[in-house]
Amino acid sequence: MKKSLLLLFLVVILATFPLITQKGTEFGGADGKAEEAIIEIQPDYEPWFNSIWEPPGSETESLLFALQAAIGSGFIGYFIGVMRQKNKQATQEKEEKASHVTH
Amino acid sequence: MKKVSWKVLYFVVLLLIVPKQAAAMHIMEGFLPLEWAIFWWAVTLPFLIMGYRSIRAKVKENPETKMLLGLSGAFAFVLSALKIPSVTGSSSHPTGVGLGTILFGPLAMTVVGSIVLLFQSLLLAHGGLTTLGANAFSMAVCGPFIAYFVFKGATIVGWSFSLAVFLSAAFGNLGTYVVTSVQLALAFPSEVGGFIASFTKFAGIFALTQIPLAISEGLLTVVVMNFLKKYNLSELKLLRVLSKEAR
């Protein structure tokens, strides 16, 4: 448990470190930068297909990203709960059995 | 025999459609020339079919591992939604396929990773349908396979389970973006310097950004795996995840 917390703390540090060291950047997506690089290499390249649907704005986009994370972490939380409960039951049953034997 | 020849035929046809003249995280919609879009779709498709079969077989063999499969999917879902700032001043996201790869093997994660990418391209305009084949190949085929071989390698060498998990997830993540850079460089070689010049450029954008994220992904995967080792030991044994000493 302690080890897990330490590891999670390390992840937080890794994610916040650039925020402190890199000033004057908006941390745009790396894929956007690749787009720029493509245009630089081949200025006449025209994307030949557009997204069928695009979130109307950054607000809706962040909503959908948050939703994606929420659905995923919701399941992970459920999983952890179920597994702990199962484990608890299993150890309880074992103890009960053990006490039956001694009686 | 008949089956084998069909497979050979498939790959021969595949070689024929390798675009000779190439004009090339996730590659944005429409940003891969048509020939390359088709080519990567064709490369990925067989893996998807094998992946589907692999999942079906694994779940049939051990129905009690269904929850773990759900967890692998959820983990990839969460991680690929987290756009994390990196040292290069741009953001990228982890892939989250390492966990499922260690549990279910690389083929199963091909399907799971592709579903995540499909969701992102349809709802978030992140990546795209035309580039889904290429993106799935890097994140859902190469990433898991790299993760798988790193895990096996580290286990054979005799490194600890946690270290093997960490390296596997981190390199799977990093490898994904190296492959993306290769794909882009193949489709968009520089006029001067060709493929190598373009590759250096794209790798500079993706791979550098990805290094801290790869480390984060490795750490998170270890956290989840430690939980599984504590509470799901029987399933891990069924899936033959742990090496003999660790059991």
Coordinates of C-alpha atoms in Angstrom, one line a residue:
Chain A
M1 CA 0.0 0.0 0.0
K2 CA 2.8 2.4 1.0
K3 CA 4.7 1.4 -2.1
S4 CA 1.7 2.1 -4.3
L5 CA 1.3 5.5 -2.8
L6 CA 5.0 6.3 -3.4
L7 CA 4.7 5.2 -7.0
L8 CA 1.6 7.3 -7.5
F9 CA 3.4 10.3 -6.0
L10 CA 6.2 9.8 -8.5
V11 CA 3.7 9.9 -11.3
V12 CA 2.3 13.2 -10.0
I13 CA 5.8 14.6 -9.8
L14 CA 6.6 13.5 -13.4
A15 CA 3.4 15.2 -14.6
T16 CA 3.8 18.5 -12.7
F17 CA 7.6 18.9 -13.2
P18 CA 7.2 20.2 -16.8
L19 CA 4.6 22.7 -15.6
I20 CA 7.2 24.3 -13.5
T21 CA 10.3 24.0 -15.7
Q22 CA 8.6 24.9 -19.1
K23 CA 7.4 28.4 -19.2
G24 CA 5.6 30.1 -22.0
T25 CA 4.0 27.0 -23.5
E26 CA 0.4 25.9 -23.6
F27 CA 1.3 22.2 -23.7
G28 CA -0.5 21.6 -26.9
G29 CA -1.0 18.1 -28.2
A30 CA 2.1 16.4 -29.7
D31 CA -0.1 15.3 -32.6
G32 CA -0.8 18.9 -33.5
K33 CA 2.9 19.5 -33.7
A34 CA 3.3 16.5 -36.0
E35 CA 0.7 18.1 -38.2
E36 CA 2.8 21.2 -38.4
A37 CA 5.9 19.1 -39.2
I38 CA 4.0 17.5 -42.1
I39 CA 3.0 20.8 -43.5
E40 CA 6.7 21.9 -43.2
I41 CA 8.0 18.8 -45.1
Q42 CA 5.2 18.9 -47.7
P43 CA 3.6 22.3 -47.8
D44 CA 1.2 21.3 -50.5
Y45 CA -0.3 18.4 -48.6
E46 CA -4.0 18.6 -48.2
P47 CA -5.8 16.4 -45.7
W48 CA -8.1 14.5 -47.9
F49 CA -10.6 13.4 -45.2
N50 CA -12.1 15.3 -42.3
S51 CA -13.5 14.0 -39.1
I52 CA -17.1 13.0 -39.5
W53 CA -17.9 14.8 -36.3
E54 CA -15.9 17.1 -34.2
P55 CA -16.6 18.4 -30.7
P56 CA -17.9 21.9 -31.3
G57 CA -15.5 23.5 -28.8
S58 CA -12.8 22.8 -26.3
E59 CA -15.4 22.6 -23.5
T60 CA -17.3 19.8 -25.1
E61 CA -14.0 18.1 -25.9
S62 CA -12.9 18.2 -22.3
L63 CA -16.3 16.9 -21.2
L64 CA -15.8 13.8 -23.5
F65 CA -12.3 13.3 -22.3
A66 CA -13.4 13.5 -18.7
L67 CA -16.2 11.1 -19.5
Q68 CA -13.8 8.6 -20.9
A69 CA -11.6 8.8 -17.8
A70 CA -14.7 8.6 -15.5
I71 CA -16.1 5.5 -17.2
G72 CA -12.7 3.8 -17.0
S73 CA -11.9 4.8 -13.4
G74 CA -15.5 3.9 -12.4
F75 CA -14.9 0.4 -13.5
I76 CA -11.5 0.2 -11.9
G77 CA -13.0 1.4 -8.6
Y78 CA -15.8 -1.2 -8.9
F79 CA -13.2 -3.9 -9.6
I80 CA -11.1 -3.0 -6.6
G81 CA -14.2 -3.0 -4.4
V82 CA -15.4 -6.4 -5.6
M83 CA -12.0 -8.0 -5.3
R84 CA -11.4 -6.8 -1.8
Q85 CA -14.8 -8.0 -0.7
K86 CA -14.2 -11.4 -2.3
N87 CA -10.9 -11.7 -0.5
K88 CA -12.5 -10.8 2.8
Q89 CA -15.2 -13.4 2.4
A90 CA -12.7 -16.0 1.5
T91 CA -10.6 -15.4 4.6
Q92 CA -13.7 -15.3 6.8
E93 CA -14.9 -18.6 5.5
K94 CA -11.5 -20.1 6.1
E95 CA -11.5 -18.8 9.7
E96 CA -15.0 -20.2 10.3
K97 CA -13.9 -23.6 9.0
A98 CA -10.9 -23.5 11.2
S99 CA -12.9 -22.7 14.3
H100 CA -15.4 -25.5 13.4
V101 CA -12.6 -28.0 13.4
T102 CA -11.4 -27.0 16.8
H103 CA -14.9 -27.3 18.4
Chain B
M1 CA -3.2 -26.4 -46.1
K2 CA -5.8 -24.4 -47.9
K3 CA -6.0 -22.0 -44.9
V4 CA -2.2 -21.4 -45.0
S5 CA -2.2 -20.6 -48.7
W6 CA -4.9 -18.0 -48.2
K7 CA -2.8 -16.4 -45.5
V8 CA 0.2 -16.3 -47.8
L9 CA -1.9 -14.9 -50.6
Y10 CA -3.1 -12.2 -48.3
F11 CA 0.4 -11.1 -47.5
V12 CA 1.6 -11.2 -51.1
V13 CA -1.3 -8.9 -52.1
L14 CA -0.3 -6.8 -49.1
L15 CA 3.2 -6.4 -50.4
L16 CA 1.8 -5.4 -53.8
I17 CA -0.1 -2.5 -52.4
V18 CA 2.8 -1.1 -50.4
P19 CA 2.8 2.4 -51.8
K20 CA 6.1 2.9 -53.7
Q21 CA 5.9 6.7 -53.7
A22 CA 5.1 8.0 -50.3
A23 CA 4.1 11.5 -49.9
A24 CA 3.4 10.3 -44.0
M25 CA 0.3 9.3 -31.1
H26 CA -2.2 9.4 -33.2
I27 CA -2.0 10.5 -36.7
M28 CA -4.7 13.0 -37.4
E29 CA -7.7 12.3 -39.6
G30 CA -6.9 12.7 -43.3
F31 CA -3.2 13.2 -42.6
L32 CA -2.1 10.0 -44.1
P33 CA -2.2 9.7 -47.9
L34 CA -4.9 7.2 -49.1
E35 CA -2.4 4.5 -50.2
W36 CA -0.9 4.5 -46.7
A37 CA -4.2 4.6 -44.9
I38 CA -5.3 1.5 -46.9
F39 CA -2.0 -0.2 -46.4
W40 CA -2.0 0.1 -42.6
W41 CA -5.6 -1.0 -42.4
A42 CA -4.7 -4.1 -44.3
V43 CA -1.7 -4.8 -42.0
T44 CA -3.8 -4.4 -38.9
L45 CA -6.9 -6.3 -40.0
P46 CA -5.4 -9.8 -39.6
F47 CA -4.2 -8.9 -36.1
L48 CA -7.7 -7.8 -35.2
I49 CA -9.1 -11.1 -36.3
M50 CA -6.5 -13.1 -34.5
G51 CA -7.0 -10.9 -31.4
Y52 CA -10.8 -11.5 -31.4
R53 CA -10.2 -15.3 -31.6
S54 CA -7.5 -15.1 -28.8
I55 CA -9.9 -13.2 -26.5
R56 CA -12.7 -15.7 -27.1
A57 CA -10.4 -18.6 -26.5
K58 CA -9.0 -17.2 -23.3
V59 CA -12.4 -16.3 -21.8
K60 CA -13.8 -19.7 -22.7
E61 CA -10.9 -21.4 -21.1
N62 CA -11.0 -19.3 -17.9
P63 CA -14.4 -17.5 -17.6
E64 CA -13.4 -16.2 -14.2
T65 CA -10.9 -13.9 -15.9
K66 CA -13.6 -11.8 -17.6
M67 CA -13.4 -9.1 -14.9
L68 CA -9.6 -8.9 -15.5
L69 CA -10.3 -8.3 -19.2
G70 CA -12.7 -5.5 -18.2
L71 CA -10.0 -4.0 -16.0
S72 CA -7.5 -4.1 -18.8
G73 CA -9.9 -2.3 -21.1
A74 CA -10.8 0.2 -18.4
F75 CA -7.1 0.9 -17.7
A76 CA -6.4 1.6 -21.3
F77 CA -9.5 3.8 -21.5
V78 CA -8.5 5.9 -18.5
L79 CA -4.8 6.3 -19.4
S80 CA -5.5 7.2 -23.0
A81 CA -7.8 10.0 -21.8
L82 CA -5.1 11.6 -19.7
K83 CA -3.2 14.2 -21.6
I84 CA -0.2 14.8 -19.5
P85 CA 2.2 17.7 -20.0
S86 CA 5.8 16.7 -20.8
V87 CA 9.3 18.2 -20.7
T88 CA 9.2 19.1 -24.4
G89 CA 6.4 21.7 -23.7
S90 CA 3.7 19.7 -25.4
S91 CA 1.3 17.1 -24.1
S92 CA 0.6 13.5 -25.0
H93 CA -1.1 10.6 -23.4
P94 CA -0.1 7.1 -22.2
T95 CA -1.5 4.1 -24.0
G96 CA -2.4 1.8 -21.1
V97 CA -2.0 -1.4 -23.2
G98 CA 0.9 -2.9 -21.2
L99 CA -1.3 -4.2 -18.4
G100 CA -3.6 -6.1 -20.6
T101 CA -0.7 -7.5 -22.6
I102 CA 1.0 -8.9 -19.6
L103 CA -2.3 -10.5 -18.5
F104 CA -3.8 -11.6 -21.7
G105 CA -1.1 -11.5 -24.3
P106 CA -0.5 -9.0 -27.1
L107 CA -3.2 -10.2 -29.5
A108 CA -6.0 -9.6 -27.0
M109 CA -4.9 -6.0 -26.6
T110 CA -5.0 -5.4 -30.3
V111 CA -8.8 -5.5 -30.1
V112 CA -9.0 -3.6 -26.8
G113 CA -6.6 -0.9 -28.0
S114 CA -8.5 -0.5 -31.3
I115 CA -11.8 0.0 -29.5
V116 CA -10.2 2.8 -27.5
L117 CA -8.9 4.4 -30.7
L118 CA -12.2 4.0 -32.4
F119 CA -14.0 5.8 -29.5
Q120 CA -11.4 8.6 -29.6
S121 CA -11.7 9.1 -33.3
L122 CA -15.5 9.1 -33.5
L123 CA -16.3 11.1 -30.4
L124 CA -13.2 13.2 -29.8
A125 CA -11.9 13.8 -33.3
H126 CA -8.6 12.6 -31.9
G127 CA -6.9 10.4 -34.5
G128 CA -9.2 9.4 -37.2
L129 CA -11.1 6.7 -39.1
T130 CA -8.8 6.8 -42.2
T131 CA -5.8 6.8 -40.0
L132 CA -7.3 4.2 -37.5
G133 CA -5.5 1.4 -39.3
A134 CA -2.1 3.0 -38.8
N135 CA -2.8 4.2 -35.3
A136 CA -4.1 0.8 -34.3
F137 CA -1.0 -0.8 -35.8
S138 CA 1.3 1.4 -33.6
M139 CA -0.7 1.4 -30.4
A140 CA -2.6 -1.8 -30.5
V141 CA -0.3 -4.1 -32.4
C142 CA 3.3 -2.9 -32.0
G143 CA 2.9 -1.5 -28.5
P144 CA 1.5 -4.7 -27.0
F145 CA 4.0 -6.9 -28.9
I146 CA 6.9 -4.8 -27.7
A147 CA 5.5 -4.9 -24.2
Y148 CA 5.1 -8.7 -24.4
F149 CA 8.7 -9.3 -25.6
V150 CA 10.2 -7.0 -23.0
F151 CA 8.2 -8.7 -20.3
K152 CA 9.2 -12.1 -21.4
G153 CA 12.8 -11.0 -21.8
A154 CA 13.0 -9.4 -18.4
T155 CA 11.4 -12.5 -16.8
I156 CA 13.9 -14.9 -18.5
V157 CA 16.8 -12.8 -17.4
G158 CA 15.4 -13.2 -13.9
W159 CA 14.6 -9.6 -13.1
S160 CA 11.9 -9.1 -10.4
F161 CA 8.2 -9.2 -11.4
S162 CA 7.7 -5.5 -10.7
L163 CA 10.7 -4.4 -12.8
A164 CA 9.6 -6.6 -15.7
V165 CA 6.1 -5.1 -15.5
F166 CA 7.5 -1.5 -15.4
L167 CA 9.9 -2.0 -18.3
S168 CA 7.2 -3.8 -20.3
A169 CA 4.6 -1.0 -20.0
A170 CA 7.1 1.8 -20.4
F171 CA 8.7 0.3 -23.6
G172 CA 5.3 -0.6 -25.0
N173 CA 4.3 3.0 -24.7
L174 CA 7.6 4.4 -26.1
G175 CA 7.6 1.9 -28.9
T176 CA 4.1 3.0 -30.0
Y177 CA 5.3 6.5 -30.7
V178 CA 8.5 5.3 -32.4
V179 CA 6.3 3.3 -34.8
T180 CA 4.1 6.4 -35.3
S181 CA 7.2 8.4 -36.3
V182 CA 8.2 5.6 -38.7
Q183 CA 4.8 5.6 -40.2
L184 CA 4.8 9.4 -40.7
A185 CA 8.3 9.4 -42.0
L186 CA 7.5 6.7 -44.5
A187 CA 4.5 8.7 -45.9
F188 CA 6.3 12.0 -45.7
P189 CA 10.0 11.7 -46.4
S190 CA 11.9 15.0 -46.5
E191 CA 13.0 16.3 -49.8
V192 CA 16.5 16.6 -48.4
G193 CA 17.5 13.6 -46.2
G194 CA 14.5 11.5 -47.1
F195 CA 13.1 9.0 -44.6
I196 CA 15.8 9.5 -42.0
A197 CA 15.5 13.2 -41.8
S198 CA 11.7 13.0 -41.4
F199 CA 12.0 10.2 -38.9
T200 CA 14.3 12.3 -36.7
K201 CA 11.9 15.1 -36.9
F202 CA 8.8 13.2 -36.0
A203 CA 10.6 11.1 -33.4
G204 CA 11.8 14.4 -31.9
I205 CA 8.2 15.5 -31.5
F206 CA 6.7 12.2 -30.3
A207 CA 9.4 10.1 -28.7
L208 CA 10.9 12.9 -26.5
T209 CA 7.5 14.0 -25.3
Q210 CA 6.7 10.4 -24.5
I211 CA 9.7 9.5 -22.3
P212 CA 8.3 10.9 -19.0
L213 CA 4.9 9.5 -19.9
A214 CA 6.3 6.1 -20.6
I215 CA 7.8 6.2 -17.1
S216 CA 4.5 7.2 -15.6
E217 CA 2.7 4.5 -17.4
G218 CA 5.2 1.9 -16.2
L219 CA 4.7 3.1 -12.6
L220 CA 0.9 3.0 -12.8
T221 CA 0.9 -0.4 -14.3
V222 CA 3.1 -1.7 -11.5
V223 CA 0.6 -0.2 -9.0
V224 CA -2.3 -2.1 -10.6
M225 CA -0.3 -5.2 -10.9
N226 CA 0.6 -5.2 -7.2
F227 CA -3.0 -5.0 -6.4
L228 CA -3.8 -7.9 -8.6
K229 CA -1.0 -9.9 -7.1
K230 CA -2.6 -9.4 -3.7
Y231 CA -6.2 -10.0 -4.5
N232 CA -6.3 -11.9 -7.8
L233 CA -3.5 -14.4 -7.4
S234 CA -5.7 -17.3 -8.6
E235 CA -6.6 -15.5 -11.9
L236 CA -2.9 -14.5 -12.4
K237 CA -2.0 -18.2 -12.0
L238 CA -4.7 -19.2 -14.5
L239 CA -3.4 -16.8 -17.0
R240 CA 0.2 -18.0 -16.3
V241 CA 1.4 -14.4 -15.7
L242 CA 3.7 -15.1 -12.8
S243 CA 7.0 -16.9 -13.3
K244 CA 7.6 -20.0 -11.2
E245 CA 9.7 -18.3 -8.6
A246 CA 7.2 -15.6 -8.1
R247 CA 4.5 -18.1 -7.4

